[in-house]
Each structure stands twice: as structure tokens, then as C-alpha cells.
GROMACS .gro file of C-alpha atoms in nm:
model
   81
    1MET     CA    1  -0.623  -2.341   2.044
    2ASN     CA    2  -0.756  -2.499   1.723
    3ILE     CA    3  -0.733  -2.314   1.396
    4ASN     CA    4  -0.812  -2.426   1.043
    5VAL     CA    5  -0.532  -2.364   0.796
    6VAL     CA    6  -0.613  -2.350   0.424
    7TYR     CA    7  -0.356  -2.360   0.142
    8PHE     CA    8  -0.413  -2.222  -0.207
    9ALA     CA    9  -0.255  -2.251  -0.553
   10ARG     CA   10   0.104  -2.373  -0.557
   11TYR     CA   11   0.118  -2.383  -0.177
   12ARG     CA   12  -0.159  -2.643  -0.185
   13GLU     CA   13   0.036  -2.837  -0.447
   14ALA     CA   14   0.360  -2.819  -0.245
   15MET     CA   15   0.191  -2.940   0.075
   16GLY     CA   16  -0.019  -3.202  -0.101
   17MET     CA   17  -0.333  -3.095   0.086
   18ASP     CA   18  -0.606  -2.831   0.079
   19GLY     CA   19  -0.581  -2.760   0.449
   20GLU     CA   20  -0.560  -2.897   0.799
   21GLU     CA   21  -0.654  -2.835   1.159
   22LEU     CA   22  -0.363  -2.706   1.365
   23ASN     CA   23  -0.348  -2.719   1.743
   24GLY     CA   24  -0.112  -2.501   1.942
   25THR     CA   25  -0.056  -2.167   2.107
   26PHE     CA   26  -0.053  -1.887   1.850
   27ALA     CA   27  -0.080  -1.511   1.898
   28THR     CA   28  -0.049  -1.409   1.532
   29LEU     CA   29  -0.048  -1.549   1.180
   30GLU     CA   30   0.331  -1.527   1.192
   31ASP     CA   31   0.329  -1.774   1.483
   32VAL     CA   32   0.122  -2.012   1.270
   33ARG     CA   33   0.358  -1.971   0.977
   34GLN     CA   34   0.664  -2.035   1.195
   35GLU     CA   35   0.507  -2.354   1.331
   36LEU     CA   36   0.455  -2.477   0.975
   37LEU     CA   37   0.803  -2.371   0.861
   38GLU     CA   38   0.955  -2.584   1.137
   39ARG     CA   39   0.831  -2.889   0.948
   40GLY     CA   40   1.097  -2.822   0.684
   41GLY     CA   41   1.093  -2.969   0.332
   42ASN     CA   42   0.809  -2.848   0.111
   43TRP     CA   43   0.681  -2.627   0.392
   44SER     CA   44   0.968  -2.386   0.322
   45VAL     CA   45   0.755  -2.221   0.050
   46LEU     CA   46   0.569  -2.048   0.334
   47GLY     CA   47   0.892  -1.860   0.408
   48GLU     CA   48   0.856  -1.649   0.094
   49ALA     CA   49   0.871  -1.277   0.163
   50ASN     CA   50   0.573  -1.202  -0.064
   51LEU     CA   51   0.341  -1.461   0.088
   52MET     CA   52  -0.020  -1.346   0.117
   53CYS     CA   53  -0.253  -1.444   0.399
   54ALA     CA   54  -0.605  -1.408   0.525
   55CYS     CA   55  -0.781  -1.460   0.856
   56ASN     CA   56  -1.148  -1.554   0.842
   57GLN     CA   57  -1.150  -1.468   0.470
   58ASP     CA   58  -1.019  -1.113   0.519
   59LEU     CA   59  -0.682  -1.027   0.369
   60CYS     CA   60  -0.435  -0.931   0.639
   61LYS     CA   61  -0.069  -0.920   0.734
   62LEU     CA   62   0.130  -1.172   0.932
   63ASP     CA   63   0.096  -0.963   1.251
   64GLU     CA   64  -0.282  -1.027   1.252
   65PRO     CA   65  -0.396  -1.180   1.584
   66VAL     CA   66  -0.555  -1.524   1.571
   67ALA     CA   67  -0.812  -1.678   1.803
   68ASP     CA   68  -0.947  -2.025   1.867
   69GLY     CA   69  -1.161  -2.141   1.575
   70ASP     CA   70  -1.018  -1.896   1.321
   71GLU     CA   71  -0.960  -1.993   0.959
   72VAL     CA   72  -0.616  -1.895   0.834
   73ALA     CA   73  -0.527  -1.905   0.465
   74PHE     CA   74  -0.189  -1.882   0.292
   75PHE     CA   75  -0.151  -1.818  -0.080
   76PRO     CA   76   0.107  -1.685  -0.323
   77PRO     CA   77   0.067  -1.337  -0.469
   78VAL     CA   78  -0.178  -1.314  -0.755
   79THR     CA   79  -0.048  -1.180  -1.081
   80GLY     CA   80  -0.241  -1.087  -1.388
   81GLY     CA   81  -0.205  -0.925  -1.720
   0.00000   0.00000   0.00000
């Protein structure tokens, strides 16, 4: 399965890239996140409890199913004043 992973805000800065294509076997966004966390180092920011995510530009939770060709996005929570 190929999925496109996109990183936003400080996650993009931590990874040093806007996104990437990821190949593997994933059932949910959590599976994708775990694959990335296994890289260690800067990727540990994806382990934050308040991480936000989207699948195909729709906000969702980590238990969201993923399919071949999906776009997955990870971003920190947005705050405002």
C-alpha cells in the first residue's frame, strides 16, 4: 500500500520535510504513526498525545482506516487567542 504523508507546522520543521510517500501495510492512521515513530529521533514528536490528524483532508482520529492512495496529514493542535 502506498500512502502520502504530509507534515505541518512544527512537525514539518522537526522532520525537515513537507511530506513523503510511505509504503507498507497499514490498517489505520495509528499504524502509520507507529511506523514513523519507530524511526526514533525527531520522529518522536508524533508520539504527542494531542497530535491532530487528517485523512484525505478530513479531520479524523488515529483509529481512522487508511487505504492505498490516501493522503494522511499530521499536525500539532492549533491554538488561538
